[in-house]
Tab-separated table of C-alpha atoms in Angstrom:
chain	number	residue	atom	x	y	z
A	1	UNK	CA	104.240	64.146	101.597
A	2	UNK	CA	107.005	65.705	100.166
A	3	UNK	CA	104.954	66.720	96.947
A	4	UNK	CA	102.494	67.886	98.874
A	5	UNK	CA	105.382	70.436	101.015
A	6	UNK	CA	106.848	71.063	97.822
A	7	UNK	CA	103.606	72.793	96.113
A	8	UNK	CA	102.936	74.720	99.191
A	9	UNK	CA	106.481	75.887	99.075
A	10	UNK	CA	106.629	77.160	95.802
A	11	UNK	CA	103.224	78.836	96.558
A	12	UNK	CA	104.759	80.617	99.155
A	13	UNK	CA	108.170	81.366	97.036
A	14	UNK	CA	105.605	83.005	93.801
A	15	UNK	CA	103.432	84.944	96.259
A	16	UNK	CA	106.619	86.325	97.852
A	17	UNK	CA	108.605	87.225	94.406
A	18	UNK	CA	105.101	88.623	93.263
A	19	UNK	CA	104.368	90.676	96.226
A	20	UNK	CA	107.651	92.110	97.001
A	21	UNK	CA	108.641	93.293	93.405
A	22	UNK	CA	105.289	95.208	93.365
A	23	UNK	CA	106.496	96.847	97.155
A	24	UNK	CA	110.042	97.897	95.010
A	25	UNK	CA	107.803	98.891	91.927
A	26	UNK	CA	104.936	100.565	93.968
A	27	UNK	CA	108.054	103.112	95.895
A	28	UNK	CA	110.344	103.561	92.580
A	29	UNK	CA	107.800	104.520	90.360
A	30	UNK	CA	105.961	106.965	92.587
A	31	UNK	CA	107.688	109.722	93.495
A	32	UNK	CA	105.457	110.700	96.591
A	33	UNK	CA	106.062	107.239	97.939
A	34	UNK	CA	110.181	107.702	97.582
A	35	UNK	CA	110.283	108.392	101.763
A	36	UNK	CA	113.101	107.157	104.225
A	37	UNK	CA	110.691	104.349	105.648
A	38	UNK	CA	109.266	103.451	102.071
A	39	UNK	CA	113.048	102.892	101.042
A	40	UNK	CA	113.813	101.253	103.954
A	41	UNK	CA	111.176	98.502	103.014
A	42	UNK	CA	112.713	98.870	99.498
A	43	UNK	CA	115.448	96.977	101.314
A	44	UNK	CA	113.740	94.507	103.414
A	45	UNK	CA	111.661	93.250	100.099
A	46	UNK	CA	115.141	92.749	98.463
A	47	UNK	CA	116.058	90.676	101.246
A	48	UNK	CA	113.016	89.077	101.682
A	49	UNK	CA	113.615	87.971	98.224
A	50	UNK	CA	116.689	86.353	98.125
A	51	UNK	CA	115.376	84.177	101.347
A	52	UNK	CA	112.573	82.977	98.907
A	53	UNK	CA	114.763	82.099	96.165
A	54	UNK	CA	118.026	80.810	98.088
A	55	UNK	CA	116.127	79.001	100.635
A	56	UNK	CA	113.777	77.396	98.668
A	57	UNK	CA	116.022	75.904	96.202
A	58	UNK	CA	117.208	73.279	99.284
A	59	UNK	CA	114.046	72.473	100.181
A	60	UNK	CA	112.173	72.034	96.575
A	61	UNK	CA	114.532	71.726	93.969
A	62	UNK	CA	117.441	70.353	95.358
A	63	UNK	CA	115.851	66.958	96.685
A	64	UNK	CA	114.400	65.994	93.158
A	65	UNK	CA	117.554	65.858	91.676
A	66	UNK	CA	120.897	64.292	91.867
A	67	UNK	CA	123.494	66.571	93.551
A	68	UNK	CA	126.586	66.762	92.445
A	69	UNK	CA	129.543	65.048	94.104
A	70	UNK	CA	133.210	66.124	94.640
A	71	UNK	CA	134.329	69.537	94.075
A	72	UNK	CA	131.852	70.756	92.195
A	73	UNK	CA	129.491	69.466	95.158
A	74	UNK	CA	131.103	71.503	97.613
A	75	UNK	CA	131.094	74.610	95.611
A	76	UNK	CA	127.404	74.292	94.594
A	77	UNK	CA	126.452	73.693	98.447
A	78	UNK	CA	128.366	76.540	99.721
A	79	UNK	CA	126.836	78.657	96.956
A	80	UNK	CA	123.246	77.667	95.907
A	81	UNK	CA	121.927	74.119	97.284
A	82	UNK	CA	123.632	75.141	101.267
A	83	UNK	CA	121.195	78.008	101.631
A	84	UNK	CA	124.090	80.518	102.699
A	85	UNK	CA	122.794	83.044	100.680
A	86	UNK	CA	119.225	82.528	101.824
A	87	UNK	CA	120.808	83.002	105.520
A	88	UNK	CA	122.324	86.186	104.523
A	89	UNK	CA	119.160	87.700	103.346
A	90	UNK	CA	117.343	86.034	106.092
A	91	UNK	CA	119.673	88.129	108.744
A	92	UNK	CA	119.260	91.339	106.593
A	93	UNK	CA	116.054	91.129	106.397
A	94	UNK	CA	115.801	91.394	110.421
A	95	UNK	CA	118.736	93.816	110.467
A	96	UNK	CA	116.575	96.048	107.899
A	97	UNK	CA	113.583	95.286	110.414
A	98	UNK	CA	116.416	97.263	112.805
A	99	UNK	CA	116.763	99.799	110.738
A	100	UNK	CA	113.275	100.498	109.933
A	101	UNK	CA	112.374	100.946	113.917
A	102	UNK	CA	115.268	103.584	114.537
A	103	UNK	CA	113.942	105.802	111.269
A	104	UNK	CA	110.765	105.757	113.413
A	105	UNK	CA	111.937	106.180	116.813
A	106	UNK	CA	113.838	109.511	115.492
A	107	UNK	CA	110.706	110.153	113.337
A	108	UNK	CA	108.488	110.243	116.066
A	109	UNK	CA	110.511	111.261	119.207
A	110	UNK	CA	112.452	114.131	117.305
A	111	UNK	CA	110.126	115.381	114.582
A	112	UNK	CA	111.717	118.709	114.598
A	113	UNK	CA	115.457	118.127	115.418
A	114	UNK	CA	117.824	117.607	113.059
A	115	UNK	CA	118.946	114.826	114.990
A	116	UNK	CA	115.520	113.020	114.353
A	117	UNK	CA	115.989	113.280	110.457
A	118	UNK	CA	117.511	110.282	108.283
A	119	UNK	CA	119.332	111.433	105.141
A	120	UNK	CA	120.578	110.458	102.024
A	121	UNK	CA	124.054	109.396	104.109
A	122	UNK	CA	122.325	107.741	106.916
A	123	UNK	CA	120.166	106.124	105.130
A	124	UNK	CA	122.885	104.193	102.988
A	125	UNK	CA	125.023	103.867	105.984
A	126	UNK	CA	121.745	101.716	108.119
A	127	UNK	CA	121.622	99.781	104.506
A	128	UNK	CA	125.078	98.691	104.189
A	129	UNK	CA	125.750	97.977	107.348
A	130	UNK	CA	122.424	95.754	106.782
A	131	UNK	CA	124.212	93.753	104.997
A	132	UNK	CA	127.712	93.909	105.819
A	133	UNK	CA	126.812	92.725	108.738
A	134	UNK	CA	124.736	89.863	107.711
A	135	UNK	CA	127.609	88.900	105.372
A	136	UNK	CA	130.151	88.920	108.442
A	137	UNK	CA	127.446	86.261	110.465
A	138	UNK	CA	127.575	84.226	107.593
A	139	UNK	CA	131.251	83.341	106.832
A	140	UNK	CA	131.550	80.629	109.525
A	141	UNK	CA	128.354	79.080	107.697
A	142	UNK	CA	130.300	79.464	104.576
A	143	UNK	CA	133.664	77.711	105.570
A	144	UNK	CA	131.600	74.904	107.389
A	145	UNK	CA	128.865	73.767	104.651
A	146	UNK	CA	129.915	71.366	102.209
A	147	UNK	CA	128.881	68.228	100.371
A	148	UNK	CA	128.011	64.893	102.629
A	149	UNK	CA	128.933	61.655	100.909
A	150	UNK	CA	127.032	59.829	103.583
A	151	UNK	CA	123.842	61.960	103.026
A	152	UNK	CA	124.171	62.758	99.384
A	153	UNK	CA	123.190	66.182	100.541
A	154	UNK	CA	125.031	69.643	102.035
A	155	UNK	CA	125.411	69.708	104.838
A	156	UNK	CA	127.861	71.180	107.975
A	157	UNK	CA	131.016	70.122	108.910
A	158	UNK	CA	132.730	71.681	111.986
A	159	UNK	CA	136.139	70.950	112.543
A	160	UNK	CA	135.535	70.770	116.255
A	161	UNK	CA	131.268	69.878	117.309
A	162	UNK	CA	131.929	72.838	119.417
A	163	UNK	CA	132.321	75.443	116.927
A	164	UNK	CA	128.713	74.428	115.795
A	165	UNK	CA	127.138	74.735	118.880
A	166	UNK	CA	128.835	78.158	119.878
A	167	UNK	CA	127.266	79.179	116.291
A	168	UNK	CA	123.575	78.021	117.052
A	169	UNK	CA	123.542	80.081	120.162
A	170	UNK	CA	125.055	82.920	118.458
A	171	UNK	CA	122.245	82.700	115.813
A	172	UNK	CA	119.546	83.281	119.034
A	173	UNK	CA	121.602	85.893	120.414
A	174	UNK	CA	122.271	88.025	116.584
A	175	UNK	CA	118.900	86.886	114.887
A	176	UNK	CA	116.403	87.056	118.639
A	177	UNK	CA	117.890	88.498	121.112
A	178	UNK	CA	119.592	91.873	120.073
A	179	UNK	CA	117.149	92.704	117.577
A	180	UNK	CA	114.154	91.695	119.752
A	181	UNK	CA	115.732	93.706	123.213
A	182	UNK	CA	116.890	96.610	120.375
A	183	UNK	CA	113.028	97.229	118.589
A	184	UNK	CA	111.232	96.429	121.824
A	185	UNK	CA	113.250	99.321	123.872
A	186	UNK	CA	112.336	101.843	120.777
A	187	UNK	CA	108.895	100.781	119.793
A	188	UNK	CA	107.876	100.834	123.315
A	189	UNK	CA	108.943	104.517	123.718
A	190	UNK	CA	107.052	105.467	120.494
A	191	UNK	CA	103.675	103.502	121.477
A	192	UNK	CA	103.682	105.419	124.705
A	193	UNK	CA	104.805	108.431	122.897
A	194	UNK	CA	101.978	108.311	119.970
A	195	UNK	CA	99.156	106.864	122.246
A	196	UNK	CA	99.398	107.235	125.811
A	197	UNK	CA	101.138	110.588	126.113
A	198	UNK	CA	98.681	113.353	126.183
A	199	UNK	CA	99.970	116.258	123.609
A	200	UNK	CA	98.299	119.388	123.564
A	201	UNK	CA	98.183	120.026	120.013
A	202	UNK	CA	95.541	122.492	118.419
A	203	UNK	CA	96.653	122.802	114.963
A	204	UNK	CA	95.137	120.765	112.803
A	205	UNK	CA	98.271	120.151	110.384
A	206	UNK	CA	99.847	118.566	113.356
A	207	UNK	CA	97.242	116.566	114.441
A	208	UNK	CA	96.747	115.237	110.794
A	209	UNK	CA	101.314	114.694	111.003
A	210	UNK	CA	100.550	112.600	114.148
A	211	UNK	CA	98.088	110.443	112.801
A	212	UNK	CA	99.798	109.694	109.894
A	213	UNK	CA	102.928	108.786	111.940
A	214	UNK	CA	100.695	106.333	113.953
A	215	UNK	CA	99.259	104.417	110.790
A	216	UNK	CA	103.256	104.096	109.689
A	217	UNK	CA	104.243	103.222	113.187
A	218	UNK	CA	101.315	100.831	113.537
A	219	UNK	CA	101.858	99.130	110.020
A	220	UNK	CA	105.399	98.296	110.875
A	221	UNK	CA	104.848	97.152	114.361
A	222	UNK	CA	102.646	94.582	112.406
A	223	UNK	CA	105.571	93.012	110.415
A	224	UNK	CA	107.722	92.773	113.588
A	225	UNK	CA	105.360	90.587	115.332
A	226	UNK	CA	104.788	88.813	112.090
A	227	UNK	CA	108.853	88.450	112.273
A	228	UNK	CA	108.435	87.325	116.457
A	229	UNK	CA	105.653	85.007	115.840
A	230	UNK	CA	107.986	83.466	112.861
A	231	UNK	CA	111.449	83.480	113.793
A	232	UNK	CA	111.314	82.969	117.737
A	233	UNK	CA	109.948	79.082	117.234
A	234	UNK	CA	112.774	78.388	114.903
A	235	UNK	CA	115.372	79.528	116.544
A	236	UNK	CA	113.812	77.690	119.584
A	237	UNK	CA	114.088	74.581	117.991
A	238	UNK	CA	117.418	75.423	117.013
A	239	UNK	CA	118.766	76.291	120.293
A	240	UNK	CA	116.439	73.170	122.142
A	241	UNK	CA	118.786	70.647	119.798
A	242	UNK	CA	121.563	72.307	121.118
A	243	UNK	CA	121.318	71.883	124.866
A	244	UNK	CA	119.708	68.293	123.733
A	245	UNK	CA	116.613	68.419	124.808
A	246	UNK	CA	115.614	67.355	121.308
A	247	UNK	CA	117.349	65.753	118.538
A	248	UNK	CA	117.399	67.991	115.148
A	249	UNK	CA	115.984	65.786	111.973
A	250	UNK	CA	114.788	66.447	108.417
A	251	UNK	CA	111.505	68.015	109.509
A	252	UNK	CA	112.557	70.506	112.167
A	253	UNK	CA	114.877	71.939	109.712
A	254	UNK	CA	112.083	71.945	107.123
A	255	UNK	CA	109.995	73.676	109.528
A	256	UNK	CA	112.065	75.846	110.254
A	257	UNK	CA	112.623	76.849	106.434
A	258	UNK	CA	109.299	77.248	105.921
A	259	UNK	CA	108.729	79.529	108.926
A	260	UNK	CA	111.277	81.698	107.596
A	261	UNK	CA	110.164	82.128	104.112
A	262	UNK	CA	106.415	82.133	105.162
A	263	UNK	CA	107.764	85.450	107.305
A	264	UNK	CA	109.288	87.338	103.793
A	265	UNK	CA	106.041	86.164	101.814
A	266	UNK	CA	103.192	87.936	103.913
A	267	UNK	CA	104.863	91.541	104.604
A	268	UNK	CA	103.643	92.796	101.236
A	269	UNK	CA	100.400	91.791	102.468
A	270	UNK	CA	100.540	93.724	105.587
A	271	UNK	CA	101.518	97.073	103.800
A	272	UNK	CA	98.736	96.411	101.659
A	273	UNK	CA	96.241	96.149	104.868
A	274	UNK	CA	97.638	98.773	106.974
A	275	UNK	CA	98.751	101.866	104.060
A	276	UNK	CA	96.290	103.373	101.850
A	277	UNK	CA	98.835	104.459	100.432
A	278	UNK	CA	100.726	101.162	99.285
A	279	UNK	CA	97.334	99.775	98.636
A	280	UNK	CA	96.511	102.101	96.278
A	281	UNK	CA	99.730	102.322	94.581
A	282	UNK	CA	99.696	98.429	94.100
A	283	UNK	CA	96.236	98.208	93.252
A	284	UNK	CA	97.296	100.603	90.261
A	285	UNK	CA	99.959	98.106	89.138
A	286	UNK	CA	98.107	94.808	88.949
A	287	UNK	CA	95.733	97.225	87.149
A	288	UNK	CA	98.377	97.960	84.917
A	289	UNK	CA	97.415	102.060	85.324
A	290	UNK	CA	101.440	102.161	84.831
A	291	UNK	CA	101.414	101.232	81.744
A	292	UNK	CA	99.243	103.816	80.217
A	293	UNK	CA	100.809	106.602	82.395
A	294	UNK	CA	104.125	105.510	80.682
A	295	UNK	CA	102.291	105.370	77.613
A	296	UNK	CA	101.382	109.150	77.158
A	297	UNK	CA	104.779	109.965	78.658
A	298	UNK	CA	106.141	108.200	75.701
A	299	UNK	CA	104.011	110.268	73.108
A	300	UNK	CA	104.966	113.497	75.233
A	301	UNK	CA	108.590	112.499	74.877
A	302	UNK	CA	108.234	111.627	70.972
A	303	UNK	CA	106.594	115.155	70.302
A	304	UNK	CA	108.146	118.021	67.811
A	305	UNK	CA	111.291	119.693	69.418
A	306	UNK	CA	109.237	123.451	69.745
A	307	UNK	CA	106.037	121.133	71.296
A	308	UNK	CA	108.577	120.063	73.851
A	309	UNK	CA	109.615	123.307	74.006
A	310	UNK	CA	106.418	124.763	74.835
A	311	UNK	CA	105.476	122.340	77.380
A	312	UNK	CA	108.663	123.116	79.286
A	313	UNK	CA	108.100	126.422	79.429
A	314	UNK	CA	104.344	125.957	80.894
A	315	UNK	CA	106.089	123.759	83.290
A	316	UNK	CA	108.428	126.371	84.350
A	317	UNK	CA	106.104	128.824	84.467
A	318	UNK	CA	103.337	126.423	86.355
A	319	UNK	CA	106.634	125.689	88.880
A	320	UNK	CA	107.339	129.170	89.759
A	321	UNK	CA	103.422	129.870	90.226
A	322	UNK	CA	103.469	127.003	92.487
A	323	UNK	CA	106.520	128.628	94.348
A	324	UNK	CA	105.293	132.032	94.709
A	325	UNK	CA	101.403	130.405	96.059
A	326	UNK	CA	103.878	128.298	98.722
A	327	UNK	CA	105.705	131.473	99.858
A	328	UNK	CA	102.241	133.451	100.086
A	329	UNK	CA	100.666	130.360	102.012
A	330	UNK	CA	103.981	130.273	104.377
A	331	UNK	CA	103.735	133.900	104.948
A	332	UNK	CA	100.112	133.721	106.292
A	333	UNK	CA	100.519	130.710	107.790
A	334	UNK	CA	103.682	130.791	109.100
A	335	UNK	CA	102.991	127.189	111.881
A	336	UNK	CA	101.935	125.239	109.254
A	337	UNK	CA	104.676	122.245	108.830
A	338	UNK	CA	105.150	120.042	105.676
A	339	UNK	CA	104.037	116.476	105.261
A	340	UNK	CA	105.933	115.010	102.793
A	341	UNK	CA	109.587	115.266	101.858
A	342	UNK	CA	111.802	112.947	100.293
A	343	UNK	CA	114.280	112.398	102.746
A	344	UNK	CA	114.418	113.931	106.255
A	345	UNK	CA	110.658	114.995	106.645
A	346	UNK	CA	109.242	112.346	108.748
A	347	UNK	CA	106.200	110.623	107.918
């Protein structure tokens, strides 16, 4: 049996390492997919990662070999084989899931305020608090793991049974119940906002701005539910061995691993199914279309000095042209609003 959980594990661990490097490649490498949101899920693949990697090594590597004992036991528990670092990334990966639903709450309800607009500073402020955060959660997890002579496995070890139990419910209440109560109150504004409100907007730029903030709205609504559907049942069983209405054993806690890790493997999928845009962009990588992009960029870069030269110059000149047809268009059509921006345009 364990074989068996062990292949489907891995599985799960490739198909996640796979599928969230091409999300980081698909945004870096594209500079019309470098958005708020987009960098946003930059951060949420990172952590989705390092719940792949840190969790898994407990649950398939770890039992297959002999751990070992003493000091260096404890320190490789409380560092690789104890899963903290999984946990970390596991919380920032639903604090990012936070963070994600307030750029699209001020996105959507404030399209045209400043206030609505996430910057370069706000958007590093949501990501290290991200994790600051999760790092804070974790320390009592930290102090308490260790290595189990009676188990020949990590383990915890409360100084008082107590301290455990006030730390499973406090896992419901960080990892459900805030974030669940916080991205229910804002996504339910914005559905009723993007699809039951009746706007009366003629234009078509807008109209075409509006649908595009549904389809992002939409595709990230998906990976929430994706993150209910996974997360609620183990923190369920979790908080059902507290009271003691069940006793926790091997395959709860394997469950509830797999639950979690199953959760960070399929959100590349979703982008995939719900953006053109990321679909297209990772289609062009498993293609390798990269490469030869980066290819002729290389023989453009490895040209004669005056070549170089010249090409600059069309550039410049191709840059201003495009400036002066932007100020024309603006001047005739002075309502029309911009799509795409880097960071504050909301998409």
């Amino acid at each position: 049996m364990y074989t068996g959980f062990a292949i489907f594990f891995s599985l799960l661990i490739v198909i996640n390492l796979v599928g969230n490097t091409l999300v980081i490649l698909a945004v870096t490498l594209n500079r019309s997919m470098r958005s708020p949101i987009n960098f946003l899920l930059i951060n949420l693949a990172t952590a989705d990662m390092i719940v792949a990697v840190f969790i898994g090594i407990p649950v398939v590597i770890a039992p297959s070999l002999s751990h070992p004992q003493g000091t260096d036991g404890v320190i490789l528990c409380k560092i690789f084989t104890g899963g903290n670092i999984g946990w970390i990334g596991a919380l920032a990966s639903i604090f990012s899931l936070v963070a994600i639903a307030i750029e699209r709450y001020g996105a959507v309800m404030y399209p045209h305020s400043r206030k609505g607009k996430l910057t370069k500073t706000k958007l590093l402020i949501l990501i290290v608090t991200c994790w600051s955060l999760s790092a804070l959660w974790s320390i009592p997890g930290f102090i308490a793991v260790t290595y189990i002579e009676e188990f020949r496995s990590c383990g915890h070890s409360w100084s008082k049974p107590i301290f455990g139990h006030f730390y499973t419910v406090g896992w419901s209440v960080v990892a459900g119940v805030i974030p669940l109560g916080l991205m229910g109150f804002l996504y339910s504004r914005m559905v009723y906002r993007l699809w039951i409100r009746k706007d009366n907007i003629r234009e078509e730029t807008q109209k075409a701005l509006k649908r595009h903030r549904k389809r992002v709205t939409k595709m990230v609504v998906f990976v929430t539910v994706i993150y209910v559907l996974c997360w609620v049942p183990e923190l369920l069983i979790y908080f059902l061995g507290f009271t003691g209405s069940i006793t926790l054993v091997g395959i709860h806690h394997t469950i509830a691993s797999a639950l979690i890790v199953f959760n960070s493997s399929v959100n590349p999928i979703v982008y995939s199914l719900q953006s053109s845009q990321f679909r297209k962009h990772l289609s062009d990588l498993i293609c390798c279309k990269r490469n030869r992009i980066s290819a002729l960029n290389s023989i453009v870069a490895t040209s004669s000095t005056p070549r170089k030269q010249e090409l600059e110059t069309i550039e410049d000149e191709r840059s201003v042209a495009g400036q002066l047809s932007q100020a024309t268009a603006a001047t005739a059509e002075k309502n029309l609003i911009p799509l795409t921006n880097a960071f504050g345009a909301k998409t």
